[in-house]
Coordinates of C-alpha atoms and ligand atoms in Angstrom, one line a residue:
X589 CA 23.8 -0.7 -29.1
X590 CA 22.0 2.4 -27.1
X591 CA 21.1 1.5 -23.8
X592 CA 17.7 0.3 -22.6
X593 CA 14.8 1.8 -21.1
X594 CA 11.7 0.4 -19.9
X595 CA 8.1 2.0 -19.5
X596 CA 5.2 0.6 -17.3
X597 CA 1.6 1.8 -17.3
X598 CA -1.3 -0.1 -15.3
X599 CA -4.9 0.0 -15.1
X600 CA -5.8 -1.2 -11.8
X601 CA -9.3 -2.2 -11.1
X602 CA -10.6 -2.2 -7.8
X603 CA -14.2 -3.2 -6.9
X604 CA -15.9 -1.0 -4.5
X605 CA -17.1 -1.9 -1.0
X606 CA -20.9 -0.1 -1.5
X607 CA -23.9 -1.7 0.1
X608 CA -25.5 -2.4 -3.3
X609 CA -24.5 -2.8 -6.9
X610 CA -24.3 0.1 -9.2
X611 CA -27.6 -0.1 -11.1
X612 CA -29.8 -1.9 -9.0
X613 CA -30.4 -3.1 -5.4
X614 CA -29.1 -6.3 -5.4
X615 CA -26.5 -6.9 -2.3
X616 CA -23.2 -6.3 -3.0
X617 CA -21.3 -8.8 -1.3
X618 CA -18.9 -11.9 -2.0
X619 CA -19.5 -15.4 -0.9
X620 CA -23.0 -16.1 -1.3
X621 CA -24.4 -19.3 -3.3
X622 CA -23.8 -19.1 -7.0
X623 CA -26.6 -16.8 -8.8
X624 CA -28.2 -15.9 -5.3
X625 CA -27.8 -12.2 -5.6
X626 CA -28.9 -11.1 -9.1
X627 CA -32.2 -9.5 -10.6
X628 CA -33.7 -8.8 -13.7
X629 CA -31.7 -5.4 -13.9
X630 CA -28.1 -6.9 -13.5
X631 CA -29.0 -10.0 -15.4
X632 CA -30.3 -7.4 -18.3
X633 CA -33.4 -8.9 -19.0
X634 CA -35.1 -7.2 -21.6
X635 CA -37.4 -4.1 -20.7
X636 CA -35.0 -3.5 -17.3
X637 CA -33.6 0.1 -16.8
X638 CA -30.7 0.7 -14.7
X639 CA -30.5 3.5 -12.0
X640 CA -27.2 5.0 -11.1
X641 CA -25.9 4.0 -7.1
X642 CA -24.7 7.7 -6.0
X643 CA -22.2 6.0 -3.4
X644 CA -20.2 5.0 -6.6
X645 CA -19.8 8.4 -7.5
X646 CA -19.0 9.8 -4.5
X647 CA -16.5 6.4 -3.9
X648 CA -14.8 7.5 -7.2
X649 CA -14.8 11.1 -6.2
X650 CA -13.2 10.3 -3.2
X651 CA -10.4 8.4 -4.8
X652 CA -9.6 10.9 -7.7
X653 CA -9.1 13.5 -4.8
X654 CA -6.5 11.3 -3.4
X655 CA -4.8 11.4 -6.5
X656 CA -4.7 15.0 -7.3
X657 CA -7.6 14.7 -10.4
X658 CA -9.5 17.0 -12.1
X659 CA -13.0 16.6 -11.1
X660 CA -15.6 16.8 -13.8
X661 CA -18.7 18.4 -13.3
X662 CA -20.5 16.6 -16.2
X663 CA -19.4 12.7 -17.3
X664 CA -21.1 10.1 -18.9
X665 CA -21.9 6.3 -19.2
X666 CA -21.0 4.3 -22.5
X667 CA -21.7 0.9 -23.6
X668 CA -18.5 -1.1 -24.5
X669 CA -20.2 -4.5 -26.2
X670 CA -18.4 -7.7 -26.5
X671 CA -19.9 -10.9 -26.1
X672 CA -18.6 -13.3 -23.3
X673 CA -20.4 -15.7 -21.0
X674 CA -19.7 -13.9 -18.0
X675 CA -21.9 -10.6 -18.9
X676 CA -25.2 -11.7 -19.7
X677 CA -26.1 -8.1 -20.8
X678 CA -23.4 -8.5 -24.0
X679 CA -22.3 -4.8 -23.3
X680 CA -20.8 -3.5 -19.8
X681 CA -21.9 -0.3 -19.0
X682 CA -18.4 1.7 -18.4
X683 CA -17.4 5.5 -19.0
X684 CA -15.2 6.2 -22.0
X685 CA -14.6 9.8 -23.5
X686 CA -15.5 11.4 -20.5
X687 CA -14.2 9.7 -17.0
X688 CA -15.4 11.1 -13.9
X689 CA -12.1 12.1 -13.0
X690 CA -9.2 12.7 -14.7
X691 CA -5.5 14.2 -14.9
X692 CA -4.4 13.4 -11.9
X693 CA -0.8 12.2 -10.2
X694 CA 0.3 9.9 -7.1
X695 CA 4.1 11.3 -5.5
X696 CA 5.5 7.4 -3.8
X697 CA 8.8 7.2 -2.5
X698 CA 11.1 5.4 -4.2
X699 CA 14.8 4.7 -2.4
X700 CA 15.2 8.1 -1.1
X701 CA 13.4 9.8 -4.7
X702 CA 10.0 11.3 -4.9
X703 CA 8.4 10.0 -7.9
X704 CA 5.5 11.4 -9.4
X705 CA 3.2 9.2 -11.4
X706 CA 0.7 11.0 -13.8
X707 CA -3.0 9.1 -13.3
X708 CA -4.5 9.4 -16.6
X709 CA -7.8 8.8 -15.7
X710 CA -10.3 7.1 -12.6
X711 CA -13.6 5.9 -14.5
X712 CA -16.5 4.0 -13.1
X713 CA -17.8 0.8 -14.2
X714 CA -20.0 -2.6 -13.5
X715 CA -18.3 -6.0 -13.1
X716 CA -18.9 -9.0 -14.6
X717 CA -20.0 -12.4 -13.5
X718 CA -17.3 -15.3 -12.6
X719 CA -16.7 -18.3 -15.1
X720 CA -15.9 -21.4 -12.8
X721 CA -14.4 -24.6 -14.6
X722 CA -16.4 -28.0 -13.6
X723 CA -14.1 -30.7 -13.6
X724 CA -16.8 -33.1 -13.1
X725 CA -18.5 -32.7 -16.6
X726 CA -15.9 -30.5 -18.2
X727 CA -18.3 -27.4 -19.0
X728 CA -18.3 -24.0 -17.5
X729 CA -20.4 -22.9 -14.7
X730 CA -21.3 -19.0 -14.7
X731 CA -21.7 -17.8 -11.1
X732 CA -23.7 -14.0 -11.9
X733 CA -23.5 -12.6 -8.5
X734 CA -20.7 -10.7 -9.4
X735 CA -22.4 -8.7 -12.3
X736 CA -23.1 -4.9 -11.3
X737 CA -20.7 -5.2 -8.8
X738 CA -19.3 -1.4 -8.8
X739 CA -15.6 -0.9 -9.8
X740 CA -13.3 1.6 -10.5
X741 CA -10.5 1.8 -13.1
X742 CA -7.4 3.7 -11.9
X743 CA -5.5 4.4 -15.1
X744 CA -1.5 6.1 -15.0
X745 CA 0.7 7.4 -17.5
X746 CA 3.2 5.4 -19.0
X747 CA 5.5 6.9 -16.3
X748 CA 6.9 4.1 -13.8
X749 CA 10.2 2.8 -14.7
X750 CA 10.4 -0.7 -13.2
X751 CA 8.8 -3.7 -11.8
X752 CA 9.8 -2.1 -8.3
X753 CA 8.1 1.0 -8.7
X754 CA 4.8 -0.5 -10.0
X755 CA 5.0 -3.0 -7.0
X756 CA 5.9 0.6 -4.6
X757 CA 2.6 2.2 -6.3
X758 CA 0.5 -0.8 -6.2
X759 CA 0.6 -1.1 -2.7
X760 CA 0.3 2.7 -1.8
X761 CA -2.7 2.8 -4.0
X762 CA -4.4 -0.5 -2.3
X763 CA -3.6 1.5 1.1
X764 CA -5.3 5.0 -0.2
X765 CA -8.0 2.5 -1.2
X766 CA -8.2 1.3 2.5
X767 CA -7.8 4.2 4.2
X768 CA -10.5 6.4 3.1
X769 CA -12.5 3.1 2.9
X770 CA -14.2 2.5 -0.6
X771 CA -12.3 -0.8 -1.0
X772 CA -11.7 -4.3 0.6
X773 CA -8.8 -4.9 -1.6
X774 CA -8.9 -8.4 -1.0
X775 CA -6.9 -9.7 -3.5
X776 CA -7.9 -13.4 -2.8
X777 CA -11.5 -12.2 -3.3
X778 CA -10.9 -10.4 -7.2
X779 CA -11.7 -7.1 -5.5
X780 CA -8.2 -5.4 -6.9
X781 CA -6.6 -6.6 -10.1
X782 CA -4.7 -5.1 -12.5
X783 CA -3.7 -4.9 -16.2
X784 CA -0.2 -4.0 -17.0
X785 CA 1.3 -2.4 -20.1
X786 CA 4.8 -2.8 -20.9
X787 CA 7.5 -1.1 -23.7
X788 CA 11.3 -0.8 -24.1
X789 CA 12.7 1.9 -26.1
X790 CA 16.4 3.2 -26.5
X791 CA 17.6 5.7 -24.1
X792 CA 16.4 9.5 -25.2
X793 CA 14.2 7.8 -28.1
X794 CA 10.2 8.2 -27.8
X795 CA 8.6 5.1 -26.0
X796 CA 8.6 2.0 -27.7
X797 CA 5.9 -0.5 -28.9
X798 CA 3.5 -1.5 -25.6
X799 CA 2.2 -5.2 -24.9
X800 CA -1.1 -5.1 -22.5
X801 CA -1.0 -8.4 -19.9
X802 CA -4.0 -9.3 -19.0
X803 CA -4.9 -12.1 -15.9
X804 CA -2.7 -10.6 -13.5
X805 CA -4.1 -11.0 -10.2
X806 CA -2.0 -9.8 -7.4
X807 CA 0.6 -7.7 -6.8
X808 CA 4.0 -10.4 -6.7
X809 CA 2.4 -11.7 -10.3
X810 CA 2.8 -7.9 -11.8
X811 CA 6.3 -8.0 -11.0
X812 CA 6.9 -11.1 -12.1
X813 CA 4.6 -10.9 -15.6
X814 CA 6.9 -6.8 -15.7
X815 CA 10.1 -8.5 -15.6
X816 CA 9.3 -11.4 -18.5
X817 CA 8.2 -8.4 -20.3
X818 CA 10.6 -6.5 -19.8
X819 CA 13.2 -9.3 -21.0
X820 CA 11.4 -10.8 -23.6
X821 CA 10.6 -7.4 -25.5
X822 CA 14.5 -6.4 -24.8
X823 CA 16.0 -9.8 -26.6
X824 CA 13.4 -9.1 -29.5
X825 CA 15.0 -5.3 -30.0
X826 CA 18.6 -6.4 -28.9
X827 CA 18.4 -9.0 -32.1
X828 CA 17.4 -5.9 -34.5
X829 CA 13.6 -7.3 -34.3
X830 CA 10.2 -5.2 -33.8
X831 CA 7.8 -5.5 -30.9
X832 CA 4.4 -5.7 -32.0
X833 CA 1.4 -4.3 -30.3
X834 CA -0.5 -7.6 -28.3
X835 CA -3.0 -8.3 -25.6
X836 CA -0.8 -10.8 -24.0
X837 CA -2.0 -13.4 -21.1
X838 CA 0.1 -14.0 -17.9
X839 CA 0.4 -17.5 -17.1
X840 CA 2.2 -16.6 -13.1
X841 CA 2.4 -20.8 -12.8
X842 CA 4.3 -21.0 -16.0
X843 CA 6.0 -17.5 -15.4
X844 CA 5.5 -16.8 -19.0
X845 CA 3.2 -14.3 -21.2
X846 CA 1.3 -16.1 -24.0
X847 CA -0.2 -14.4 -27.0
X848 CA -4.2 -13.5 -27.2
X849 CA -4.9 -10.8 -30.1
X850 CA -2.7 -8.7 -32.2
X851 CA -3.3 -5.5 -33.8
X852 CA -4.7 -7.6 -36.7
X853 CA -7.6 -9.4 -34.3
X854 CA -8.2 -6.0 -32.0
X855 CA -11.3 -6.1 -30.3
X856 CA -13.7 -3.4 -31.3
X857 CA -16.3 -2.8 -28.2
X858 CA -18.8 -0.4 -30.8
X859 CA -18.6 2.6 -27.8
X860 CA -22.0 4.7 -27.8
X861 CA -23.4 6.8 -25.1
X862 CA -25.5 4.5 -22.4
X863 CA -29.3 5.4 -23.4
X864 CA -30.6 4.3 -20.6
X865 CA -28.6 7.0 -18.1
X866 CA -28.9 10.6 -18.2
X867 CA -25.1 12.3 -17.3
X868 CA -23.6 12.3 -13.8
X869 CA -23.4 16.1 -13.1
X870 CA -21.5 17.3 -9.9
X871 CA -22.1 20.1 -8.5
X872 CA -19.0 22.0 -7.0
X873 CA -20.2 22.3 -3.8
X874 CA -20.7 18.4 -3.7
X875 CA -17.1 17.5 -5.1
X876 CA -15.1 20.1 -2.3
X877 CA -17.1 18.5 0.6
X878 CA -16.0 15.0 -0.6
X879 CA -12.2 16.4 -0.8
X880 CA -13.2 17.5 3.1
X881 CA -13.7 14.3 4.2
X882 CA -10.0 13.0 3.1
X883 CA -7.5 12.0 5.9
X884 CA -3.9 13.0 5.2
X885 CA -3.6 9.9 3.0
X886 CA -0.7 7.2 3.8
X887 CA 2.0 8.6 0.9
X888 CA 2.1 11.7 1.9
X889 CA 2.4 10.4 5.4
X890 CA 5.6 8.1 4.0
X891 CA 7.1 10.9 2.3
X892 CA 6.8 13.1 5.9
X893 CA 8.0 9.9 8.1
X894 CA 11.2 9.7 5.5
X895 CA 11.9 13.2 4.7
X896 CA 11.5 15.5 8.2
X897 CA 11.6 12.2 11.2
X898 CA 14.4 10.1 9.0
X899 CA 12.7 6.9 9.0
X900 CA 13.6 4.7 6.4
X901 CA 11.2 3.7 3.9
X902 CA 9.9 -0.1 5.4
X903 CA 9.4 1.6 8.7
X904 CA 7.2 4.3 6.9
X905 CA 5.2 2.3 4.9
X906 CA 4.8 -0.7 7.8
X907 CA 3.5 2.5 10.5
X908 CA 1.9 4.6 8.0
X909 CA -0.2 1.3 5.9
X910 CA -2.6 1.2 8.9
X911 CA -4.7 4.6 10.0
X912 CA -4.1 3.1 13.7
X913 CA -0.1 2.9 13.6
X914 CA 0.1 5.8 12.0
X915 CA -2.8 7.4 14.9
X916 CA -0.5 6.3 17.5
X917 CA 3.1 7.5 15.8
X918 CA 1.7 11.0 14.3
X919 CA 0.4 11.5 18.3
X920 CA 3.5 10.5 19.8
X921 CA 5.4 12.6 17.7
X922 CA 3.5 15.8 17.8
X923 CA 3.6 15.4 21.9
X924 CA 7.2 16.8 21.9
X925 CA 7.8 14.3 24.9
X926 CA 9.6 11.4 23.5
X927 CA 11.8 10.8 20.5
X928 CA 9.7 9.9 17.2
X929 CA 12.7 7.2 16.5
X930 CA 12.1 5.9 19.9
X931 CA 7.9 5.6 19.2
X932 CA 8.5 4.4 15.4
X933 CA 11.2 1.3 16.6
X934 CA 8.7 0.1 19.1
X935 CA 5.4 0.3 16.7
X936 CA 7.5 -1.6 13.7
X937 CA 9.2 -3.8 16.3
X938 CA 6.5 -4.9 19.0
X939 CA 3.7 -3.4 18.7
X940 CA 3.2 -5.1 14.6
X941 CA 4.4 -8.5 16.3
X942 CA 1.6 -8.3 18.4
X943 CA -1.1 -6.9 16.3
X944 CA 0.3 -9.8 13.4
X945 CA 0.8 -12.7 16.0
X946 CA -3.0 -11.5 18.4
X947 CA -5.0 -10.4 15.1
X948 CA -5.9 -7.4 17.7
X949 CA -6.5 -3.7 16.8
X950 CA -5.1 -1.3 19.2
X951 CA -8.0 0.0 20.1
X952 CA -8.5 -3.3 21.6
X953 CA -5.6 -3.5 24.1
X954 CA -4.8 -1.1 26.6
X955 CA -1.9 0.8 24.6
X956 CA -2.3 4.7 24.5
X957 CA -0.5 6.9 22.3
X958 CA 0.6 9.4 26.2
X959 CA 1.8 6.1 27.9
X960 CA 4.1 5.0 24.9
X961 CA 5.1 8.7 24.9
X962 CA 6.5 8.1 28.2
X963 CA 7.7 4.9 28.5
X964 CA 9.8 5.9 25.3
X965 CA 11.0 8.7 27.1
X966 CA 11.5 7.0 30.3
X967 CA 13.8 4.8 28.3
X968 CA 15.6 7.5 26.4
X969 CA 15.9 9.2 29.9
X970 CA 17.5 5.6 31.4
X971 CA 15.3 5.4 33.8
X972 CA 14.4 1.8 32.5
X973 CA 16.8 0.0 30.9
X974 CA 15.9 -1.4 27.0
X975 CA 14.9 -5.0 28.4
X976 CA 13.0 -3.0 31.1
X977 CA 11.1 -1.1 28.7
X978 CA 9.8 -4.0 26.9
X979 CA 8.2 -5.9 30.0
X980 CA 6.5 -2.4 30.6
X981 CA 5.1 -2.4 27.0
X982 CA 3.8 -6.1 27.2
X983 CA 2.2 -5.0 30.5
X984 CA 0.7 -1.9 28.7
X985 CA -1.1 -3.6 25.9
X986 CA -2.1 -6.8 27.8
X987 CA -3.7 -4.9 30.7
X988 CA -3.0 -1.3 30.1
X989 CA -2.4 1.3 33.0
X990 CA 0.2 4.0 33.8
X991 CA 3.6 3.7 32.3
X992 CA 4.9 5.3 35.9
X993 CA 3.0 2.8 37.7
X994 CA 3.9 -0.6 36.1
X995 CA 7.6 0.7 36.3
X996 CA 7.1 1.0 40.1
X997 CA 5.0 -2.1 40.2
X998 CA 7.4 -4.3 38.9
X999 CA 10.3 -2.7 40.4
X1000 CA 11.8 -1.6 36.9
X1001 CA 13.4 1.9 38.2
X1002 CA 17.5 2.1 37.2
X1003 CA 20.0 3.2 39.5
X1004 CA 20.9 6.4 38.9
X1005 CA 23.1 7.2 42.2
X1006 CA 25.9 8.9 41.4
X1007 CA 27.4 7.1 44.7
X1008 CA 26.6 3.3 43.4
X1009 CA 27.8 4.0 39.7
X1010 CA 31.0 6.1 40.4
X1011 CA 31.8 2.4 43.3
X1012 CA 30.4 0.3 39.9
X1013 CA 33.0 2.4 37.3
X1014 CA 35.5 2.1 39.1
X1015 CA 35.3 -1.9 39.7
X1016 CA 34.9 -2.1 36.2
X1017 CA 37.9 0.0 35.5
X1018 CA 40.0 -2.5 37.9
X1019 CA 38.7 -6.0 36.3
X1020 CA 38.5 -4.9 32.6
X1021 CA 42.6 -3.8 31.8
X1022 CA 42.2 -4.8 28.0
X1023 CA 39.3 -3.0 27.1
X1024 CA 40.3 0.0 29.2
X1025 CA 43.7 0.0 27.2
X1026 CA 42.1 -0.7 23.6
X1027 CA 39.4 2.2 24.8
X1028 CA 42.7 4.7 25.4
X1029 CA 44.3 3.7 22.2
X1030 CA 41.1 4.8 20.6
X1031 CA 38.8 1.6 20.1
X1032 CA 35.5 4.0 21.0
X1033 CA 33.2 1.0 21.4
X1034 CA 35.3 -0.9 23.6
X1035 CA 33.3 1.9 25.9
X1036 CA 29.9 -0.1 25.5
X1037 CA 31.0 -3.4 26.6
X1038 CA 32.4 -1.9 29.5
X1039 CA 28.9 -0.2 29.9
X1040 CA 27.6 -4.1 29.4
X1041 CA 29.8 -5.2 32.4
X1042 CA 28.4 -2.4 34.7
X1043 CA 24.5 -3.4 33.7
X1044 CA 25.8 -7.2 34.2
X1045 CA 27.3 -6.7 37.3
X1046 CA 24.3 -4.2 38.5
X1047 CA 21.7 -7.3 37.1
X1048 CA 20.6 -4.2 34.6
X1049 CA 19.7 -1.7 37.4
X1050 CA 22.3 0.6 36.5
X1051 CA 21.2 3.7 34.4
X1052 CA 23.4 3.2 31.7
X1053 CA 23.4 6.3 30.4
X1054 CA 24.6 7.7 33.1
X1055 CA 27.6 5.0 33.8
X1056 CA 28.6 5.9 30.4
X1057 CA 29.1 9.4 31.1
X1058 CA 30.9 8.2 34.5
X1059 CA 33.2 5.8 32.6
X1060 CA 34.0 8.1 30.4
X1061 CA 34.7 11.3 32.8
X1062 CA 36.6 8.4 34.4
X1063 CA 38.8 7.0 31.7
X1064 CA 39.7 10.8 30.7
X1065 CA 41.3 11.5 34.2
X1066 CA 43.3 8.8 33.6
X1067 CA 44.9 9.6 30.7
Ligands
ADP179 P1 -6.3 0.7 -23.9 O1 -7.6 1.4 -24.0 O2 -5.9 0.0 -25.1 O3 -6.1 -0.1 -22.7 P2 -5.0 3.2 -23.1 O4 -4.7 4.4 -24.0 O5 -6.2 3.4 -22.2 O6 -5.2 1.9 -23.9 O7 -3.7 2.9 -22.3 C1 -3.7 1.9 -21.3 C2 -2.4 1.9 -20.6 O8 -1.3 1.8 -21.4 C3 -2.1 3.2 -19.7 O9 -1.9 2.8 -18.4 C4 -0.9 3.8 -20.3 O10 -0.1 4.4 -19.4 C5 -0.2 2.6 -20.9 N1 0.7 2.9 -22.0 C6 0.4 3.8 -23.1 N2 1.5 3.8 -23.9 C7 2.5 3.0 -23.3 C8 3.8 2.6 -23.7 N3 4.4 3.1 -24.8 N4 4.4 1.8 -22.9 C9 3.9 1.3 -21.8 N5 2.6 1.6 -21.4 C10 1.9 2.5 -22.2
MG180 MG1 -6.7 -1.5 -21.5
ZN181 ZN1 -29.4 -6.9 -9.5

């Protein structure tokens, strides 16, 4: 049999973080008492007319910059009805034949591969209220506060190829969401879920039959919900069967996908144009100045940390996921004066612990993006020695300072003499006879534990770059 290939699309909703709800001015904000923060308007009481929040727009404008869409100057609003408890209206007011924005793509790094995912489609639309089971009488409770909360639905092209890659796009989408700031994205609060659509087909054949999976509320529960799919569709093809097109439910406790409509039961939402709202027309003018407002966004900051300063791609993503890592790294680089490795090991290394462990920003310590420039370079330099350099970064972001000072202060300054390390090699040389042998014979790293015996014997004052250089000049003559 041909080989396999699998095809992922998702439609990834993420509520926006506006100050009011998209049709009328009821708060928009999560955690108040049940059916607190609702009006006539998002209740849809009869003889109520919505009005059209702008932020939305501009939220959704935002976002289909950051992934490359076509902008359109004239979209509309359309009623999709269905009847369920949580939307008291019995329609949701969503955009269908015309999305704001559209044709779009996202480049994430995968491994060491650019891969560009096609975004079919970003489209604004209101949420719906929360269902809560009561186990005390066994009935539902409806909590509306939800309802007109403002969403957007980020659509793609059937074009990632695994559960990894929808994880990898997942996450860069959630930090685009962050970063120009029209989303919370707390999972734990609803604010970003997704629906994911999965096929097998045979290698060079079109795509094959999709299944939707619906209930798929964070991030590890798409992988997991991809790869049952991904298994369960390949045994029914593998055994000569057919897939068949279903709205599938993903129980992530049960790690399985259960059936909810086929083809046969479709729903059938009756789309007409929203009466009650003229078109959303952009002007051109409007839709550039939102595109000025865009930071360099966090993927293309990945692909540059990967692809021109060689950092691997968890160091990329864990300095380039916050706007303040990334601050600090993109400065320290661009200075000229230290190594960008040098300034990307410390952020990933102790600067996250810190910000994890303290729950500080690091704005709020007294860390600057000059004096981590040079106390990477005095380290690179040897000036300090590696454990040096770490009591000078503690000092730096508990109390802040001069680099050159709190070196001085606590008396961290190597020993670069020429006089004390050429006395230092040369006792080395005399009470190390193995390693000096293995080192001739061509053992190169029998080199740095002789280095560690100089630092040991020096109680780590010795520059050890410049011991090396000694030891080396030293073992050479020898020869
Ligand atoms: P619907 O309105 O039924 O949700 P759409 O046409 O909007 O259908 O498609 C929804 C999602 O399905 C998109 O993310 C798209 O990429 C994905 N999709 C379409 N065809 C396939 C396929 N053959 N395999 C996997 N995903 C697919
Ligand atoms: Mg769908
Ligand atoms: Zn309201």
């Amino acid at each position: 049999m041909t080989e396999l290939e699998s095809v992922i699309g998702l439609e990834v909703h993420a509520e926006l973080n506006t100050a009011t709800k998209i049709f009328c001015g009821c708060k928009n904000v999560f955690g108040s008492e049940a059916n607190t923060e609702i009006c006539p308007v998002c209740m849809g009481l009869p003889g109520t007319l919505p009005r059209l929040n702008k932020k939305v727009c501009d939220y959704a404008v935002k976002m289909g910059h950051a992934l490359n869409c076509h902008i359109n100057n004239v979209s509309r609003m359309d009623r999709k009805n269905y009847f369920y408890p949580d939307l008291p209206k019995a329609y949701q007011i969503s955009q269908a034949d015309i999305p704001i924005c559209e044709n779009g793509f996202l480049e994430i790094m995968v491994g060491s591969e650019v891969r560009k995912i096609g975004i079919e489609r970003i489209h604004i639309e209101e949420d719906a209220g929360k269902l809560l089971h009561d186990d005390a009488t066994g009935g539902t409770l409806c909590d509306y506060n939800r309802c007109g909360v403002p969403l957007i639905e980020i659509v793609t092209r059937p074009d990632l190829k695994s559960s990894e890659e929808a994880r990898i796009f997942l996450e860069m989408i959630r930090s685009i969401l962050r970063y120009i700031g029209i989303s919370d994205c707390k999972m734990q609060e609803g604010s970003i879920r997704c629906d994911v659509n999965v096929s097998v087909h045979e290698k060079n054949a079109p795509l094959g039959v999709r299944c939707e999976l619906k209930n798929v509320n964070s991030f590890s529960a798409a992988v997991r919900g991809i790869e049952y799919e991904i298994n369960r569709q390949t045994q029914i093809i593998s055994s000569g069967g057919n897939v068949e097109r279903e709205t599938r439910r993903w129980d992530d406790r049960n790690g399985m996908s259960i059936l909810m409509r086929n083809k046969e039961n479709a729903q059938d939402y009756r789309f007409f144009p929203e009466p009650d709202l003229g078109d959303i027309v952009l002007d051109d003018e409007s839709i550039e100045s939102l595109n000025n407002e865009l930071p360099e966004l966090p993927n293309a900051k990945i692909i540059r940390y990967v692809k021109v300063h060689g950092l691997n791609y968890s160091e990329a993503f864990v300095i380039a996921d916050s706007a303040e890592k990334a601050a600090l790294y993109d400065e320290c680089a661009a200075s000229g004066k230290c190594e960008p490795r040098s300034a990307a090991n410390r952020i990933v290394g102790e600067i996250t612990k810190f910000m994890n462990d303290s729950g500080k920003k690091i704005s709020e310590t007294g860390l600057t993006a000059q004096e981590l420039c040079e106390l990477c370079s005095a380290a690179e330099k040897g000036v300090i020695s590696s454990s040096g350099a770490k009591k000078v970064l503690d000092e730096l972001i508990s109390v802040g300072g001069k680099t050159a000072d709190i070196i001085e202060r606590l008396g961290l300054v190597q020993n670069s003499d020429s006089g004390f390390l050429t006395a230092l090699a040369d006792e080395i040389i005399a009470c190390s006879e193995r390693s000096v042998n293995d080192y001739k014979k061509g053992k190169s790293n029998s080199l740095g534990y002789l280095v560690g015996q100089g630092m040991k014997a020096s109680k780590g004052k010795a520059d050890p770059a410049k011991l090396k250089e000694i030891l080396m000049e030293k073992l050479k003559q020898e020869e």
